[in-house]
Amino acid sequence: MKKRINKSERKFQSAGGLQRSSQKPKGLNVHARSQWRWTWTKMTLLSLGILSASVPFLLHLLSDSIDLSRPSDIGLNHTLNIYLKPEEGVKVGVWHTVPEHRWKEAQGKDLDWYEKALGDGSPIFIYLHGNKGNRSALHRIGIANVLSAVGIHVLALDYRGFGDSTGEPTEAGLCTDVLYLYHWVKARSGNSLVCVWGHSLGSGVATTTAVKLLEQGKQFDGIILEGAFLNARMETNKLTEHPFTWFYWKFPYIQYFLFNPLKNKDLNLPNHENLQKIRTPLMILHAEDDHLVPFASAQELFRTAKKAQNSDERVKLVPFDASLGYLHNGLYKDPGLPNIIREFVQSLMT
């Protein structure tokens, strides 16, 4: 006998069936959502990895896309591009930025005006950059702008083989370029102070050139070393100047091997040895959180220079607290840097 089901029972059974059918998809939905989240997490991490890996390539391409002969194209409206020939077959590019208070006067001026401006009595700094890229890098422009703001002429050099400079980069060649620029500046600057600022690899070029000048009976009026190593042979593999270096330097030096003109060169540039010979007033700037050149290197260089010069006044170490996050390239951001530079330059005049 078939059981007759009335309408109320049918509704109840239907509702129960719906409830049972909804319970099963609920469990499946939770599992699906979990899988979906994990898939997107993996995709996000993969995307971040690809982005991080591509940044140096993009920065390299962007840097190469800049016309270094036209600094005004990137907002440097009181800067002139110059090409010098330190040797036969070698041409090096230099940006001359005049003191900021002369920016209006500098508009539209030619090389002759800029050369004469070097004799206006303002201090002059030759800026020597690190081991990759060119003079248009953000942190290098940042230092030039700080120096200009405190009334200093800046001559930012691209060594041979860097930027739009021709020739094969070698340790001797780099120093030859700087020596030529120094003599070129001295021939036009009258009694103005002529100092050198060396960052990273440039610190070694600065001190090695300073020793060569001593052999010629000459010297820089002052030296500033930023992120300086003990010697290039010890530190070359770490000199990757990229904002994501905190990630890159743990891996096979992708940027170094792809974009570094000095990657196959045997460099020494012994800051530690050079400072034992130099008697020029010296200031060492170093971030305590520098991830490429440890702060301990700056401390050792300071002790060496202080002992060599036997002076607490002529040798200074200025540390930048790790909490500021400046790493290897960020000192130009420090709001106190202009006064630090100003005080150092004033000490050279007394």
mmCIF file of C-alpha atoms in Angstrom:
data_model
loop_
_atom_site.group_PDB
_atom_site.id
_atom_site.type_symbol
_atom_site.label_atom_id
_atom_site.label_comp_id
_atom_site.label_asym_id
_atom_site.label_seq_id
_atom_site.Cartn_x
_atom_site.Cartn_y
_atom_site.Cartn_z
ATOM 1 C CA MET A 1 0.000 0.000 0.000
ATOM 2 C CA LYS A 2 1.363 3.373 -0.956
ATOM 3 C CA LYS A 3 1.612 5.932 1.681
ATOM 4 C CA ARG A 4 -0.220 9.078 0.855
ATOM 5 C CA ILE A 5 1.771 12.231 1.547
ATOM 6 C CA ASN A 6 -0.174 15.334 2.188
ATOM 7 C CA LYS A 7 0.922 18.809 1.187
ATOM 8 C CA SER A 8 2.389 19.712 4.582
ATOM 9 C CA GLU A 9 4.541 16.576 4.633
ATOM 10 C CA ARG A 10 5.667 17.254 1.083
ATOM 11 C CA LYS A 11 6.739 20.785 2.036
ATOM 12 C CA PHE A 12 8.588 19.469 5.064
ATOM 13 C CA GLN A 13 10.413 16.850 3.048
ATOM 14 C CA SER A 14 11.239 19.380 0.360
ATOM 15 C CA ALA A 15 12.621 21.787 2.924
ATOM 16 C CA GLY A 16 14.631 19.016 4.540
ATOM 17 C CA GLY A 17 16.015 18.021 1.169
ATOM 18 C CA LEU A 18 17.041 21.537 0.455
ATOM 19 C CA GLN A 19 18.668 21.796 3.837
ATOM 20 C CA ARG A 20 20.623 18.584 3.299
ATOM 21 C CA SER A 21 21.673 19.647 -0.185
ATOM 22 C CA SER A 22 22.802 23.024 1.104
ATOM 23 C CA GLN A 23 24.937 21.454 3.816
ATOM 24 C CA LYS A 24 27.114 19.565 1.377
ATOM 25 C CA PRO A 25 27.997 22.588 -0.823
ATOM 26 C CA LYS A 26 28.775 24.565 2.327
ATOM 27 C CA GLY A 27 31.674 22.265 3.103
ATOM 28 C CA LEU A 28 32.735 22.321 -0.502
ATOM 29 C CA ASN A 29 32.564 26.135 -0.558
ATOM 30 C CA VAL A 30 34.861 26.402 2.462
ATOM 31 C CA HIS A 31 37.358 24.135 0.771
ATOM 32 C CA ALA A 32 37.031 26.041 -2.511
ATOM 33 C CA ARG A 33 37.529 29.363 -0.771
ATOM 34 C CA SER A 34 40.626 27.989 0.957
ATOM 35 C CA GLN A 35 42.021 26.804 -2.346
ATOM 36 C CA TRP A 36 41.156 30.108 -3.960
ATOM 37 C CA ARG A 37 42.984 32.057 -1.217
ATOM 38 C CA TRP A 38 46.044 29.848 -1.482
ATOM 39 C CA THR A 39 46.069 30.176 -5.265
ATOM 40 C CA TRP A 40 45.902 33.956 -5.070
ATOM 41 C CA THR A 41 48.550 34.006 -2.342
ATOM 42 C CA LYS A 42 50.886 32.040 -4.579
ATOM 43 C CA MET A 43 50.083 34.283 -7.537
ATOM 44 C CA THR A 44 50.698 37.385 -5.447
ATOM 45 C CA LEU A 45 54.034 36.096 -4.169
ATOM 46 C CA LEU A 46 55.041 35.069 -7.679
ATOM 47 C CA SER A 47 54.070 38.489 -9.028
ATOM 48 C CA LEU A 48 56.070 40.227 -6.312
ATOM 49 C CA GLY A 49 59.030 38.008 -7.099
ATOM 50 C CA ILE A 50 58.819 38.806 -10.806
ATOM 51 C CA LEU A 51 58.420 42.514 -10.046
ATOM 52 C CA SER A 52 61.441 42.503 -7.732
ATOM 53 C CA ALA A 53 63.515 40.641 -10.304
ATOM 54 C CA SER A 54 62.511 43.045 -13.065
ATOM 55 C CA VAL A 55 63.176 46.289 -11.173
ATOM 56 C CA PRO A 56 66.919 46.443 -11.888
ATOM 57 C CA PHE A 57 66.270 45.720 -15.558
ATOM 58 C CA LEU A 58 63.683 48.499 -15.696
ATOM 59 C CA LEU A 59 65.920 50.953 -13.837
ATOM 60 C CA HIS A 60 68.789 50.077 -16.127
ATOM 61 C CA LEU A 61 66.644 50.671 -19.199
ATOM 62 C CA LEU A 62 65.302 53.923 -17.730
ATOM 63 C CA SER A 63 68.796 55.113 -16.938
ATOM 64 C CA ASP A 64 69.939 54.303 -20.452
ATOM 65 C CA SER A 65 66.975 56.180 -21.891
ATOM 66 C CA ILE A 66 68.083 59.483 -20.348
ATOM 67 C CA ASP A 67 69.978 61.822 -22.637
ATOM 68 C CA LEU A 68 72.900 62.666 -20.361
ATOM 69 C CA SER A 69 73.881 65.558 -22.623
ATOM 70 C CA ARG A 70 70.650 67.329 -21.612
ATOM 71 C CA PRO A 71 70.420 67.459 -17.796
ATOM 72 C CA SER A 72 67.674 70.065 -18.075
ATOM 73 C CA ASP A 73 65.383 67.316 -19.385
ATOM 74 C CA ILE A 74 65.238 65.849 -15.877
ATOM 75 C CA GLY A 75 64.808 69.165 -14.101
ATOM 76 C CA LEU A 76 68.448 70.165 -13.561
ATOM 77 C CA ASN A 77 68.040 73.714 -14.764
ATOM 78 C CA HIS A 78 71.348 75.063 -13.424
ATOM 79 C CA THR A 79 73.503 72.216 -14.706
ATOM 80 C CA LEU A 80 75.586 71.991 -17.879
ATOM 81 C CA ASN A 81 76.867 68.824 -19.498
ATOM 82 C CA ILE A 82 80.558 68.810 -20.399
ATOM 83 C CA TYR A 83 82.743 66.303 -22.228
ATOM 84 C CA LEU A 84 86.431 66.116 -21.398
ATOM 85 C CA LYS A 85 89.222 64.061 -22.993
ATOM 86 C CA PRO A 86 91.634 62.806 -20.333
ATOM 87 C CA GLU A 87 93.418 60.562 -22.832
ATOM 88 C CA GLU A 88 93.498 59.899 -26.544
ATOM 89 C CA GLY A 89 90.360 57.986 -27.489
ATOM 90 C CA VAL A 90 88.667 58.554 -24.131
ATOM 91 C CA LYS A 91 85.785 60.965 -23.582
ATOM 92 C CA VAL A 92 84.173 61.394 -20.157
ATOM 93 C CA GLY A 93 80.892 63.094 -19.349
ATOM 94 C CA VAL A 94 80.621 65.579 -16.493
ATOM 95 C CA TRP A 95 77.690 67.540 -15.091
ATOM 96 C CA HIS A 96 78.585 70.938 -13.675
ATOM 97 C CA THR A 97 75.922 72.172 -11.261
ATOM 98 C CA VAL A 98 76.409 75.735 -10.026
ATOM 99 C CA PRO A 99 75.414 76.922 -6.528
ATOM 100 C CA GLU A 100 71.662 77.168 -6.162
ATOM 101 C CA HIS A 101 71.721 80.938 -5.592
ATOM 102 C CA ARG A 102 72.978 81.340 -9.170
ATOM 103 C CA TRP A 103 70.308 79.218 -10.861
ATOM 104 C CA LYS A 104 68.462 82.143 -12.458
ATOM 105 C CA GLU A 105 71.694 83.599 -13.743
ATOM 106 C CA ALA A 106 72.648 80.211 -15.193
ATOM 107 C CA GLN A 107 69.635 79.930 -17.487
ATOM 108 C CA GLY A 108 70.674 79.523 -21.097
ATOM 109 C CA LYS A 109 74.367 79.997 -20.361
ATOM 110 C CA ASP A 110 77.105 78.210 -22.301
ATOM 111 C CA LEU A 111 80.319 76.416 -21.367
ATOM 112 C CA ASP A 112 82.319 79.649 -21.251
ATOM 113 C CA TRP A 113 80.016 81.080 -18.572
ATOM 114 C CA TYR A 114 80.118 77.889 -16.512
ATOM 115 C CA GLU A 115 83.922 77.753 -16.680
ATOM 116 C CA LYS A 116 84.203 81.347 -15.501
ATOM 117 C CA ALA A 117 81.675 80.610 -12.723
ATOM 118 C CA LEU A 118 84.171 78.195 -11.189
ATOM 119 C CA GLY A 119 86.255 81.214 -10.214
ATOM 120 C CA ASP A 120 83.488 82.957 -8.250
ATOM 121 C CA GLY A 121 85.007 81.947 -4.898
ATOM 122 C CA SER A 122 82.440 79.281 -4.046
ATOM 123 C CA PRO A 123 83.768 75.891 -2.899
ATOM 124 C CA ILE A 124 83.940 73.139 -5.528
ATOM 125 C CA PHE A 125 83.286 69.431 -5.060
ATOM 126 C CA ILE A 126 84.214 66.720 -7.534
ATOM 127 C CA TYR A 127 81.617 63.971 -7.012
ATOM 128 C CA LEU A 128 82.710 60.366 -7.645
ATOM 129 C CA HIS A 129 79.907 57.818 -7.753
ATOM 130 C CA GLY A 130 79.678 54.095 -7.096
ATOM 131 C CA ASN A 131 80.179 51.095 -9.318
ATOM 132 C CA LYS A 132 77.085 51.070 -11.534
ATOM 133 C CA GLY A 133 74.768 53.339 -13.429
ATOM 134 C CA ASN A 134 75.669 56.913 -14.243
ATOM 135 C CA ARG A 135 75.485 60.474 -12.972
ATOM 136 C CA SER A 136 71.704 60.600 -13.399
ATOM 137 C CA ALA A 137 70.948 58.160 -10.549
ATOM 138 C CA LEU A 138 68.466 59.595 -8.039
ATOM 139 C CA HIS A 139 70.765 59.466 -5.013
ATOM 140 C CA ARG A 140 73.596 61.073 -6.969
ATOM 141 C CA ILE A 141 71.397 63.933 -8.123
ATOM 142 C CA GLY A 142 70.237 64.161 -4.495
ATOM 143 C CA ILE A 143 73.789 64.757 -3.244
ATOM 144 C CA ALA A 144 74.447 67.291 -6.021
ATOM 145 C CA ASN A 145 71.289 69.187 -5.062
ATOM 146 C CA VAL A 146 72.270 69.265 -1.380
ATOM 147 C CA LEU A 147 75.743 70.567 -2.201
ATOM 148 C CA SER A 148 74.337 73.153 -4.597
ATOM 149 C CA ALA A 149 71.838 74.306 -1.971
ATOM 150 C CA VAL A 150 74.648 75.173 0.455
ATOM 151 C CA GLY A 151 76.490 77.226 -2.170
ATOM 152 C CA ILE A 152 78.845 74.684 -3.729
ATOM 153 C CA HIS A 153 79.784 73.934 -7.338
ATOM 154 C CA VAL A 154 79.422 70.230 -8.143
ATOM 155 C CA LEU A 155 81.186 68.382 -10.929
ATOM 156 C CA ALA A 156 79.693 64.891 -11.193
ATOM 157 C CA LEU A 157 81.865 62.622 -13.306
ATOM 158 C CA ASP A 158 81.044 59.427 -15.161
ATOM 159 C CA TYR A 159 84.276 57.466 -15.315
ATOM 160 C CA ARG A 160 85.340 55.958 -18.614
ATOM 161 C CA GLY A 161 83.044 53.067 -19.496
ATOM 162 C CA PHE A 162 80.176 54.479 -17.414
ATOM 163 C CA GLY A 163 77.158 56.369 -18.718
ATOM 164 C CA ASP A 164 78.020 58.054 -21.990
ATOM 165 C CA SER A 165 81.755 58.066 -21.276
ATOM 166 C CA THR A 166 83.892 56.057 -23.659
ATOM 167 C CA GLY A 167 86.893 53.872 -22.974
ATOM 168 C CA GLU A 168 87.609 50.758 -20.946
ATOM 169 C CA PRO A 169 87.236 51.151 -17.165
ATOM 170 C CA THR A 170 90.274 50.129 -15.149
ATOM 171 C CA GLU A 171 91.579 51.250 -11.777
ATOM 172 C CA ALA A 172 94.329 53.297 -13.406
ATOM 173 C CA GLY A 173 91.886 54.705 -15.946
ATOM 174 C CA LEU A 174 89.365 55.804 -13.318
ATOM 175 C CA CYS A 175 92.062 57.663 -11.405
ATOM 176 C CA THR A 176 93.394 59.232 -14.599
ATOM 177 C CA ASP A 177 89.912 60.603 -15.310
ATOM 178 C CA VAL A 178 89.676 62.164 -11.849
ATOM 179 C CA LEU A 179 93.195 63.610 -11.991
ATOM 180 C CA TYR A 180 92.408 65.223 -15.335
ATOM 181 C CA LEU A 181 89.175 66.709 -13.996
ATOM 182 C CA TYR A 182 90.969 68.015 -10.901
ATOM 183 C CA HIS A 183 93.599 69.832 -12.981
ATOM 184 C CA TRP A 184 90.903 71.112 -15.352
ATOM 185 C CA VAL A 185 89.010 72.576 -12.395
ATOM 186 C CA LYS A 186 92.116 74.029 -10.731
ATOM 187 C CA ALA A 187 93.020 75.845 -13.961
ATOM 188 C CA ARG A 188 89.684 77.687 -13.799
ATOM 189 C CA SER A 189 88.878 78.050 -10.097
ATOM 190 C CA GLY A 190 91.424 80.558 -8.828
ATOM 191 C CA ASN A 191 91.721 80.268 -5.046
ATOM 192 C CA SER A 192 88.450 78.408 -4.536
ATOM 193 C CA LEU A 193 88.459 75.272 -2.409
ATOM 194 C CA VAL A 194 88.533 72.106 -4.496
ATOM 195 C CA CYS A 195 87.317 69.046 -2.588
ATOM 196 C CA VAL A 196 86.285 65.528 -3.498
ATOM 197 C CA TRP A 197 83.253 63.480 -2.447
ATOM 198 C CA GLY A 198 83.547 59.744 -3.007
ATOM 199 C CA HIS A 199 80.625 57.387 -2.525
ATOM 200 C CA SER A 200 81.057 53.624 -2.293
ATOM 201 C CA LEU A 201 83.448 52.640 -5.114
ATOM 202 C CA GLY A 202 84.057 56.369 -5.546
ATOM 203 C CA SER A 203 85.556 56.518 -2.057
ATOM 204 C CA GLY A 204 88.388 54.269 -3.211
ATOM 205 C CA VAL A 205 88.857 56.291 -6.384
ATOM 206 C CA ALA A 206 88.936 59.471 -4.265
ATOM 207 C CA THR A 207 91.616 58.322 -1.829
ATOM 208 C CA THR A 208 93.727 56.637 -4.518
ATOM 209 C CA THR A 209 93.618 59.837 -6.569
ATOM 210 C CA ALA A 210 94.476 61.850 -3.458
ATOM 211 C CA VAL A 211 97.617 59.761 -2.976
ATOM 212 C CA LYS A 212 98.574 60.303 -6.623
ATOM 213 C CA LEU A 213 98.096 64.054 -6.155
ATOM 214 C CA LEU A 214 100.424 63.954 -3.160
ATOM 215 C CA GLU A 215 103.046 62.408 -5.410
ATOM 216 C CA GLN A 216 102.614 65.489 -7.643
ATOM 217 C CA GLY A 217 102.977 67.823 -4.673
ATOM 218 C CA LYS A 218 99.273 68.712 -4.680
ATOM 219 C CA GLN A 219 96.210 67.773 -2.662
ATOM 220 C CA PHE A 220 92.463 68.168 -2.376
ATOM 221 C CA ASP A 221 91.395 70.818 0.119
ATOM 222 C CA GLY A 222 88.984 68.376 1.735
ATOM 223 C CA ILE A 223 87.711 64.824 1.332
ATOM 224 C CA ILE A 224 84.271 63.402 2.137
ATOM 225 C CA LEU A 225 83.819 59.642 2.009
ATOM 226 C CA GLU A 226 80.297 58.189 1.983
ATOM 227 C CA GLY A 227 79.678 54.473 2.438
ATOM 228 C CA ALA A 228 83.412 53.819 2.171
ATOM 229 C CA PHE A 229 84.907 50.317 2.167
ATOM 230 C CA LEU A 230 88.356 49.196 3.365
ATOM 231 C CA ASN A 231 89.396 48.147 -0.133
ATOM 232 C CA ALA A 232 87.604 47.312 -3.360
ATOM 233 C CA ARG A 233 88.997 43.794 -3.601
ATOM 234 C CA MET A 234 87.158 42.905 -0.379
ATOM 235 C CA GLU A 235 83.909 44.649 -1.169
ATOM 236 C CA THR A 236 83.377 44.638 -4.959
ATOM 237 C CA ASN A 237 80.849 41.801 -4.877
ATOM 238 C CA LYS A 238 78.676 43.775 -2.492
ATOM 239 C CA LEU A 239 78.543 47.045 -4.373
ATOM 240 C CA THR A 240 75.117 46.599 -5.929
ATOM 241 C CA GLU A 241 73.380 49.935 -5.553
ATOM 242 C CA HIS A 242 69.731 49.112 -5.988
ATOM 243 C CA PRO A 243 66.796 50.026 -3.729
ATOM 244 C CA PHE A 244 65.915 46.321 -3.358
ATOM 245 C CA THR A 245 69.477 45.268 -2.590
ATOM 246 C CA TRP A 246 68.332 44.034 0.823
ATOM 247 C CA PHE A 247 66.840 41.225 -1.277
ATOM 248 C CA TYR A 248 69.328 40.999 -4.131
ATOM 249 C CA TRP A 249 72.585 40.795 -2.285
ATOM 250 C CA LYS A 250 71.581 37.426 -0.813
ATOM 251 C CA PHE A 251 71.298 36.002 -4.304
ATOM 252 C CA PRO A 252 73.764 35.620 -7.186
ATOM 253 C CA TYR A 253 74.382 39.369 -7.624
ATOM 254 C CA ILE A 254 72.055 39.639 -10.612
ATOM 255 C CA GLN A 255 72.464 43.356 -11.041
ATOM 256 C CA TYR A 256 76.204 43.308 -10.463
ATOM 257 C CA PHE A 257 76.894 40.746 -13.148
ATOM 258 C CA LEU A 258 74.517 42.267 -15.695
ATOM 259 C CA PHE A 259 75.025 45.998 -15.332
ATOM 260 C CA ASN A 260 78.415 46.594 -13.719
ATOM 261 C CA PRO A 261 81.171 47.766 -16.097
ATOM 262 C CA LEU A 262 83.789 46.678 -13.548
ATOM 263 C CA LYS A 263 82.504 43.152 -12.999
ATOM 264 C CA ASN A 264 85.559 41.478 -14.557
ATOM 265 C CA LYS A 265 88.131 44.023 -13.380
ATOM 266 C CA ASP A 266 90.742 43.496 -10.711
ATOM 267 C CA LEU A 267 90.368 46.470 -8.402
ATOM 268 C CA ASN A 268 92.217 47.328 -5.230
ATOM 269 C CA LEU A 269 91.563 51.010 -4.373
ATOM 270 C CA PRO A 270 92.799 50.495 -0.792
ATOM 271 C CA ASN A 271 91.134 53.150 1.350
ATOM 272 C CA HIS A 272 92.704 51.714 4.468
ATOM 273 C CA GLU A 273 96.244 52.044 3.087
ATOM 274 C CA ASN A 274 95.614 55.374 1.396
ATOM 275 C CA LEU A 275 94.370 57.057 4.563
ATOM 276 C CA GLN A 276 97.658 56.223 6.260
ATOM 277 C CA LYS A 277 99.344 58.566 3.738
ATOM 278 C CA ILE A 278 96.760 61.329 3.392
ATOM 279 C CA ARG A 279 96.933 64.483 5.542
ATOM 280 C CA THR A 280 93.912 66.207 4.008
ATOM 281 C CA PRO A 281 90.949 67.130 6.256
ATOM 282 C CA LEU A 282 88.548 64.213 6.085
ATOM 283 C CA MET A 283 84.906 63.557 6.928
ATOM 284 C CA ILE A 284 83.448 60.032 6.808
ATOM 285 C CA LEU A 285 79.666 59.681 6.434
ATOM 286 C CA HIS A 286 78.136 56.266 7.019
ATOM 287 C CA ALA A 287 74.699 54.840 7.786
ATOM 288 C CA GLU A 288 74.707 52.404 10.668
ATOM 289 C CA ASP A 289 72.304 50.185 8.705
ATOM 290 C CA ASP A 290 74.417 50.160 5.530
ATOM 291 C CA HIS A 291 73.771 46.661 4.199
ATOM 292 C CA LEU A 292 76.576 46.656 1.624
ATOM 293 C CA VAL A 293 79.486 48.150 3.508
ATOM 294 C CA PRO A 294 79.231 47.543 7.260
ATOM 295 C CA PHE A 295 79.478 50.476 9.628
ATOM 296 C CA ALA A 296 82.488 48.778 11.212
ATOM 297 C CA SER A 297 84.433 49.640 8.035
ATOM 298 C CA ALA A 298 83.804 53.338 8.628
ATOM 299 C CA GLN A 299 84.931 52.996 12.235
ATOM 300 C CA GLU A 300 88.158 51.309 11.177
ATOM 301 C CA LEU A 301 88.852 53.925 8.497
ATOM 302 C CA PHE A 302 88.218 56.660 11.074
ATOM 303 C CA ARG A 303 90.705 55.114 13.520
ATOM 304 C CA THR A 304 93.300 54.742 10.755
ATOM 305 C CA ALA A 305 92.955 58.322 9.510
ATOM 306 C CA LYS A 306 92.842 59.778 13.006
ATOM 307 C CA LYS A 307 96.070 57.963 13.929
ATOM 308 C CA ALA A 308 97.767 58.994 10.686
ATOM 309 C CA GLN A 309 96.849 62.658 11.078
ATOM 310 C CA ASN A 310 97.154 62.669 14.866
ATOM 311 C CA SER A 311 94.185 65.006 15.086
ATOM 312 C CA ASP A 312 90.652 65.030 16.437
ATOM 313 C CA GLU A 313 89.815 68.112 14.397
ATOM 314 C CA ARG A 314 90.939 67.129 10.916
ATOM 315 C CA VAL A 315 89.215 63.729 10.864
ATOM 316 C CA LYS A 316 85.502 63.300 11.582
ATOM 317 C CA LEU A 317 83.117 60.370 11.542
ATOM 318 C CA VAL A 318 79.419 61.186 11.175
ATOM 319 C CA PRO A 319 77.143 58.169 11.767
ATOM 320 C CA PHE A 320 73.496 58.085 10.716
ATOM 321 C CA ASP A 321 71.245 56.089 13.019
ATOM 322 C CA ALA A 322 69.967 52.769 11.699
ATOM 323 C CA SER A 323 66.388 53.748 12.532
ATOM 324 C CA LEU A 324 66.505 56.300 9.697
ATOM 325 C CA GLY A 325 66.672 53.502 7.124
ATOM 326 C CA TYR A 326 69.189 55.189 4.801
ATOM 327 C CA LEU A 327 71.057 51.968 3.955
ATOM 328 C CA HIS A 328 73.834 52.473 1.390
ATOM 329 C CA ASN A 329 72.426 55.210 -0.852
ATOM 330 C CA GLY A 330 70.047 57.293 1.220
ATOM 331 C CA LEU A 331 72.146 59.829 3.134
ATOM 332 C CA TYR A 332 71.067 62.615 0.777
ATOM 333 C CA LYS A 333 67.618 62.431 2.406
ATOM 334 C CA ASP A 334 68.856 63.484 5.830
ATOM 335 C CA PRO A 335 67.592 66.967 6.771
ATOM 336 C CA GLY A 336 70.730 67.611 8.818
ATOM 337 C CA LEU A 337 73.135 66.894 5.952
ATOM 338 C CA PRO A 338 73.339 70.496 4.651
ATOM 339 C CA ASN A 339 74.548 71.760 8.026
ATOM 340 C CA ILE A 340 77.022 68.888 8.322
ATOM 341 C CA ILE A 341 78.501 69.834 4.946
ATOM 342 C CA ARG A 342 78.432 73.538 5.726
ATOM 343 C CA GLU A 343 80.335 73.071 8.987
ATOM 344 C CA PHE A 344 82.935 70.876 7.288
ATOM 345 C CA VAL A 345 83.539 73.412 4.507
ATOM 346 C CA GLN A 346 83.794 76.255 7.019
ATOM 347 C CA SER A 347 86.402 74.296 8.935
ATOM 348 C CA LEU A 348 88.510 74.186 5.767
ATOM 349 C CA MET A 349 88.526 77.969 5.564
ATOM 350 C CA THR A 350 89.896 78.578 9.061
#
